[in-house]
């Protein structure tokens, strides 16, 4: 499993609107991307939002984010208008305990 974390630093005055845009956009992802195990939007007002998604395989993640999934975030049209800085993306795998 690959855990993908996209971090948005949001203009505080646009935070609520951006939250609504993101929640609306990702709501349908499980039906569109069968390799998506689960996902969530995490909020840290006034300016931080995380989209955390968990993917079965690298191939599933490529289907969602493209060949450059490791270093290029998926950006929605108009998203930059809400952000203080470019979207950041990181990936994790679980360590056995």
Tab-separated table of N, CA and C in Angstrom:
chain	number	residue	atom	x	y	z
A	1	UNK	N	0.843	-1.183	0.000
A	1	UNK	CA	0.000	0.000	0.000
A	1	UNK	C	0.885	1.242	0.000
A	2	UNK	N	0.472	2.218	-0.769
A	2	UNK	CA	1.158	3.510	-0.825
A	2	UNK	C	0.205	4.567	-0.279
A	3	UNK	N	0.713	5.337	0.660
A	3	UNK	CA	-0.075	6.430	1.242
A	3	UNK	C	0.436	7.724	0.631
A	4	UNK	N	-0.466	8.452	0.017
A	4	UNK	CA	-0.133	9.717	-0.655
A	4	UNK	C	-0.731	10.857	0.164
A	5	UNK	N	0.103	11.827	0.501
A	5	UNK	CA	-0.343	12.987	1.264
A	5	UNK	C	-0.074	14.243	0.447
A	6	UNK	N	-1.158	14.933	0.105
A	6	UNK	CA	-1.048	16.209	-0.594
A	6	UNK	C	-1.364	17.303	0.409
A	7	UNK	N	-0.431	18.231	0.578
A	7	UNK	CA	-0.611	19.304	1.551
A	7	UNK	C	-0.807	20.629	0.839
A	8	UNK	N	-1.896	21.278	1.197
A	8	UNK	CA	-2.202	22.597	0.655
A	8	UNK	C	-2.081	23.628	1.766
A	9	UNK	N	-1.307	24.672	1.505
A	9	UNK	CA	-1.258	25.851	2.376
A	9	UNK	C	-2.185	26.861	1.737
A	10	UNK	N	-3.275	27.146	2.417
A	10	UNK	CA	-4.403	27.870	1.842
A	10	UNK	C	-4.459	29.302	2.368
A	11	UNK	N	-4.872	30.213	1.512
A	11	UNK	CA	-5.118	31.587	1.957
A	11	UNK	C	-6.231	31.531	3.009
A	12	UNK	N	-5.985	32.029	4.218
A	12	UNK	CA	-6.987	31.887	5.287
A	12	UNK	C	-8.379	32.388	4.906
A	13	UNK	N	-8.455	33.459	4.157
A	13	UNK	CA	-9.764	34.005	3.784
A	13	UNK	C	-10.484	33.126	2.752
A	14	UNK	N	-9.789	32.166	2.162
A	14	UNK	CA	-10.375	31.279	1.159
A	14	UNK	C	-10.475	29.837	1.644
A	15	UNK	N	-10.148	29.618	2.925
A	15	UNK	CA	-10.067	28.259	3.458
A	15	UNK	C	-11.387	27.493	3.333
A	16	UNK	N	-12.483	28.076	3.773
A	16	UNK	CA	-13.779	27.380	3.728
A	16	UNK	C	-14.174	27.045	2.291
A	17	UNK	N	-13.952	27.965	1.379
A	17	UNK	CA	-14.292	27.714	-0.027
A	17	UNK	C	-13.413	26.608	-0.604
A	18	UNK	N	-12.133	26.621	-0.266
A	18	UNK	CA	-11.233	25.583	-0.776
A	18	UNK	C	-11.609	24.213	-0.218
A	19	UNK	N	-11.924	24.167	1.060
A	19	UNK	CA	-12.383	22.910	1.671
A	19	UNK	C	-13.566	22.347	0.895
A	20	UNK	N	-14.527	23.188	0.593
A	20	UNK	CA	-15.717	22.735	-0.139
A	20	UNK	C	-15.366	22.229	-1.534
A	21	UNK	N	-14.446	22.902	-2.216
A	21	UNK	CA	-14.022	22.486	-3.551
A	21	UNK	C	-13.361	21.109	-3.488
A	22	UNK	N	-12.463	20.937	-2.550
A	22	UNK	CA	-11.727	19.666	-2.439
A	22	UNK	C	-12.659	18.531	-2.053
A	23	UNK	N	-13.478	18.722	-1.046
A	23	UNK	CA	-14.400	17.663	-0.608
A	23	UNK	C	-15.314	17.261	-1.755
A	24	UNK	N	-15.823	18.220	-2.477
A	24	UNK	CA	-16.692	17.925	-3.614
A	24	UNK	C	-15.942	17.154	-4.699
A	25	UNK	N	-14.708	17.543	-4.963
A	25	UNK	CA	-13.923	16.909	-6.026
A	25	UNK	C	-13.555	15.468	-5.699
A	26	UNK	N	-13.181	15.191	-4.465
A	26	UNK	CA	-12.681	13.846	-4.125
A	26	UNK	C	-13.795	12.887	-3.721
A	27	UNK	N	-14.960	13.386	-3.486
A	27	UNK	CA	-16.075	12.547	-3.039
A	27	UNK	C	-16.318	11.361	-3.973
A	28	UNK	N	-16.174	11.561	-5.272
A	28	UNK	CA	-16.449	10.518	-6.265
A	28	UNK	C	-15.221	9.665	-6.615
A	29	UNK	N	-14.075	9.950	-6.034
A	29	UNK	CA	-12.856	9.227	-6.394
A	29	UNK	C	-12.951	7.709	-6.194
A	30	UNK	N	-13.546	7.199	-5.118
A	30	UNK	CA	-13.591	5.735	-4.965
A	30	UNK	C	-14.275	5.035	-6.143
A	31	UNK	N	-15.300	5.603	-6.705
A	31	UNK	CA	-15.958	5.015	-7.858
A	31	UNK	C	-15.160	5.137	-9.140
A	32	UNK	N	-14.332	6.171	-9.230
A	32	UNK	CA	-13.541	6.415	-10.441
A	32	UNK	C	-12.210	5.678	-10.440
A	33	UNK	N	-11.669	5.415	-9.242
A	33	UNK	CA	-10.345	4.813	-9.121
A	33	UNK	C	-10.440	3.578	-8.223
A	34	UNK	N	-10.644	2.403	-8.811
A	34	UNK	CA	-10.833	1.185	-8.024
A	34	UNK	C	-9.653	0.842	-7.114
A	35	UNK	N	-8.453	1.323	-7.437
A	35	UNK	CA	-7.281	1.043	-6.604
A	35	UNK	C	-7.181	1.906	-5.366
A	36	UNK	N	-8.089	2.848	-5.215
A	36	UNK	CA	-8.117	3.711	-4.032
A	36	UNK	C	-8.745	2.934	-2.880
A	37	UNK	N	-7.941	2.624	-1.882
A	37	UNK	CA	-8.409	1.841	-0.733
A	37	UNK	C	-9.288	2.699	0.164
A	38	UNK	N	-8.814	3.878	0.509
A	38	UNK	CA	-9.611	4.864	1.245
A	38	UNK	C	-8.934	6.214	1.158
A	39	UNK	N	-9.643	7.235	1.627
A	39	UNK	CA	-9.100	8.591	1.564
A	39	UNK	C	-9.818	9.465	2.576
A	40	UNK	N	-9.184	10.585	2.891
A	40	UNK	CA	-9.771	11.532	3.835
A	40	UNK	C	-9.181	12.911	3.611
A	41	UNK	N	-9.942	13.902	4.025
A	41	UNK	CA	-9.488	15.286	4.007
A	41	UNK	C	-9.307	15.700	5.459
A	42	UNK	N	-8.109	16.175	5.780
A	42	UNK	CA	-7.793	16.609	7.142
A	42	UNK	C	-7.614	18.123	7.144
A	43	UNK	N	-8.232	18.765	8.117
A	43	UNK	CA	-8.238	20.226	8.179
A	43	UNK	C	-7.463	20.727	9.388
A	44	UNK	N	-6.688	21.777	9.170
A	44	UNK	CA	-5.997	22.478	10.246
A	44	UNK	C	-6.137	23.976	9.978
A	45	UNK	N	-7.342	24.511	10.233
A	45	UNK	CA	-7.560	25.932	9.985
A	45	UNK	C	-6.567	26.769	10.780
A	46	UNK	N	-6.186	27.914	10.322
A	46	UNK	CA	-6.841	28.650	9.243
A	46	UNK	C	-6.232	28.435	7.866
A	47	UNK	N	-5.129	27.606	7.748
A	47	UNK	CA	-4.457	27.634	6.447
A	47	UNK	C	-3.900	26.305	5.938
A	48	UNK	N	-4.211	25.194	6.570
A	48	UNK	CA	-3.632	23.936	6.125
A	48	UNK	C	-4.707	22.875	5.903
A	49	UNK	N	-4.593	22.183	4.765
A	49	UNK	CA	-5.508	21.104	4.420
A	49	UNK	C	-4.688	19.970	3.821
A	50	UNK	N	-4.949	18.759	4.287
A	50	UNK	CA	-4.288	17.573	3.746
A	50	UNK	C	-5.312	16.689	3.064
A	51	UNK	N	-4.943	16.151	1.917
A	51	UNK	CA	-5.725	15.092	1.285
A	51	UNK	C	-4.864	13.840	1.367
A	52	UNK	N	-5.336	12.863	2.127
A	52	UNK	CA	-4.607	11.621	2.353
A	52	UNK	C	-5.341	10.510	1.614
A	53	UNK	N	-4.613	9.819	0.746
A	53	UNK	CA	-5.218	8.712	-0.001
A	53	UNK	C	-4.320	7.487	0.125
A	54	UNK	N	-4.949	6.321	0.163
A	54	UNK	CA	-4.237	5.068	0.300
A	54	UNK	C	-4.529	4.211	-0.937
A	55	UNK	N	-3.462	3.756	-1.589
A	55	UNK	CA	-3.556	3.064	-2.874
A	55	UNK	C	-3.003	1.655	-2.755
A	56	UNK	N	-3.685	0.705	-3.397
A	56	UNK	CA	-3.254	-0.694	-3.351
A	56	UNK	C	-1.869	-0.893	-3.938
A	57	UNK	N	-1.634	-0.348	-5.135
A	57	UNK	CA	-0.372	-0.596	-5.842
A	57	UNK	C	0.111	0.688	-6.522
A	58	UNK	N	1.350	0.632	-6.968
A	58	UNK	CA	1.897	1.748	-7.732
A	58	UNK	C	1.110	1.953	-9.026
A	59	UNK	N	0.705	0.871	-9.666
A	59	UNK	CA	-0.064	0.974	-10.902
A	59	UNK	C	-1.383	1.712	-10.673
A	60	UNK	N	-2.022	1.447	-9.539
A	60	UNK	CA	-3.264	2.155	-9.210
A	60	UNK	C	-3.011	3.647	-9.042
A	61	UNK	N	-1.895	3.980	-8.421
A	61	UNK	CA	-1.551	5.390	-8.224
A	61	UNK	C	-1.229	6.065	-9.556
A	62	UNK	N	-0.574	5.355	-10.452
A	62	UNK	CA	-0.301	5.894	-11.793
A	62	UNK	C	-1.612	6.179	-12.519
A	63	UNK	N	-2.601	5.304	-12.363
A	63	UNK	CA	-3.907	5.534	-12.997
A	63	UNK	C	-4.534	6.836	-12.528
A	64	UNK	N	-4.278	7.201	-11.282
A	64	UNK	CA	-4.836	8.437	-10.720
A	64	UNK	C	-3.970	9.654	-11.053
A	65	UNK	N	-2.678	9.561	-10.758
A	65	UNK	CA	-1.815	10.747	-10.773
A	65	UNK	C	-0.884	10.835	-11.971
A	66	UNK	N	-0.795	9.789	-12.772
A	66	UNK	CA	0.087	9.822	-13.933
A	66	UNK	C	1.473	9.283	-13.630
A	67	UNK	N	2.271	9.208	-14.680
A	67	UNK	CA	3.608	8.627	-14.589
A	67	UNK	C	4.538	9.365	-13.613
A	68	UNK	N	4.301	10.638	-13.393
A	68	UNK	CA	5.169	11.437	-12.506
A	68	UNK	C	4.555	11.585	-11.112
A	69	UNK	N	3.840	10.557	-10.682
A	69	UNK	CA	3.120	10.598	-9.405
A	69	UNK	C	4.026	10.869	-8.220
A	70	UNK	N	5.286	10.482	-8.316
A	70	UNK	CA	6.191	10.634	-7.166
A	70	UNK	C	6.475	12.101	-6.820
A	71	UNK	N	6.503	12.963	-7.830
A	71	UNK	CA	6.919	14.340	-7.560
A	71	UNK	C	5.986	15.418	-8.082
A	72	UNK	N	4.901	15.022	-8.740
A	72	UNK	CA	3.968	16.035	-9.247
A	72	UNK	C	2.591	15.837	-8.614
A	73	UNK	N	2.095	16.854	-7.940
A	73	UNK	CA	0.752	16.746	-7.359
A	73	UNK	C	-0.325	16.798	-8.438
A	74	UNK	N	-1.470	16.270	-8.104
A	74	UNK	CA	-2.650	16.420	-8.957
A	74	UNK	C	-3.291	17.742	-8.547
A	75	UNK	N	-3.424	18.648	-9.492
A	75	UNK	CA	-3.945	19.989	-9.211
A	75	UNK	C	-5.255	20.175	-9.972
A	76	UNK	N	-6.277	20.579	-9.255
A	76	UNK	CA	-7.572	20.850	-9.874
A	76	UNK	C	-7.552	22.201	-10.581
A	77	UNK	N	-8.353	22.377	-11.618
A	77	UNK	CA	-8.414	23.683	-12.289
A	77	UNK	C	-8.781	24.795	-11.298
A	78	UNK	N	-8.015	25.874	-11.330
A	78	UNK	CA	-8.282	27.020	-10.469
A	78	UNK	C	-7.783	26.882	-9.041
A	79	UNK	N	-7.194	25.749	-8.707
A	79	UNK	CA	-6.753	25.494	-7.330
A	79	UNK	C	-5.716	26.504	-6.859
A	80	UNK	N	-4.821	26.903	-7.741
A	80	UNK	CA	-3.758	27.838	-7.352
A	80	UNK	C	-4.307	29.155	-6.807
A	81	UNK	N	-5.506	29.540	-7.195
A	81	UNK	CA	-6.095	30.793	-6.712
A	81	UNK	C	-6.351	30.766	-5.208
A	82	UNK	N	-6.424	29.580	-4.625
A	82	UNK	CA	-6.697	29.428	-3.198
A	82	UNK	C	-5.424	29.305	-2.352
A	83	UNK	N	-4.300	29.039	-2.987
A	83	UNK	CA	-3.106	28.613	-2.256
A	83	UNK	C	-2.117	29.734	-1.977
A	84	UNK	N	-1.430	29.599	-0.831
A	84	UNK	CA	-0.343	30.499	-0.464
A	84	UNK	C	0.955	30.104	-1.156
A	85	UNK	N	1.109	28.812	-1.445
A	85	UNK	CA	2.302	28.279	-2.093
A	85	UNK	C	1.900	27.036	-2.879
A	86	UNK	N	2.756	26.555	-3.759
A	86	UNK	CA	2.391	25.376	-4.552
A	86	UNK	C	2.076	24.162	-3.671
A	87	UNK	N	1.168	23.354	-4.135
A	87	UNK	CA	0.780	22.125	-3.468
A	87	UNK	C	1.989	21.210	-3.315
A	88	UNK	N	2.119	20.576	-2.158
A	88	UNK	CA	3.207	19.641	-1.889
A	88	UNK	C	2.657	18.228	-1.813
A	89	UNK	N	3.406	17.248	-2.318
A	89	UNK	CA	2.963	15.861	-2.260
A	89	UNK	C	4.099	14.988	-1.714
A	90	UNK	N	3.712	14.026	-0.853
A	90	UNK	CA	4.675	13.084	-0.276
A	90	UNK	C	4.034	11.709	-0.253
A	91	UNK	N	4.875	10.685	-0.219
A	91	UNK	CA	4.392	9.310	-0.234
A	91	UNK	C	5.042	8.522	0.896
A	92	UNK	N	4.269	7.588	1.434
A	92	UNK	CA	4.734	6.782	2.547
A	92	UNK	C	4.307	5.334	2.348
A	93	UNK	N	5.051	4.435	2.945
A	93	UNK	CA	4.637	3.046	3.086
A	93	UNK	C	4.718	2.738	4.579
A	94	UNK	N	3.920	1.766	5.018
A	94	UNK	CA	3.898	1.420	6.442
A	94	UNK	C	5.073	0.549	6.817
A	95	UNK	N	5.595	0.793	7.996
A	95	UNK	CA	6.622	-0.074	8.562
A	95	UNK	C	5.941	-1.143	9.404
A	96	UNK	N	6.451	-2.331	9.341
A	96	UNK	CA	5.909	-3.409	10.192
A	96	UNK	C	6.291	-3.145	11.633
A	97	UNK	N	5.356	-3.384	12.521
A	97	UNK	CA	5.611	-3.183	13.959
A	97	UNK	C	5.746	-4.509	14.660
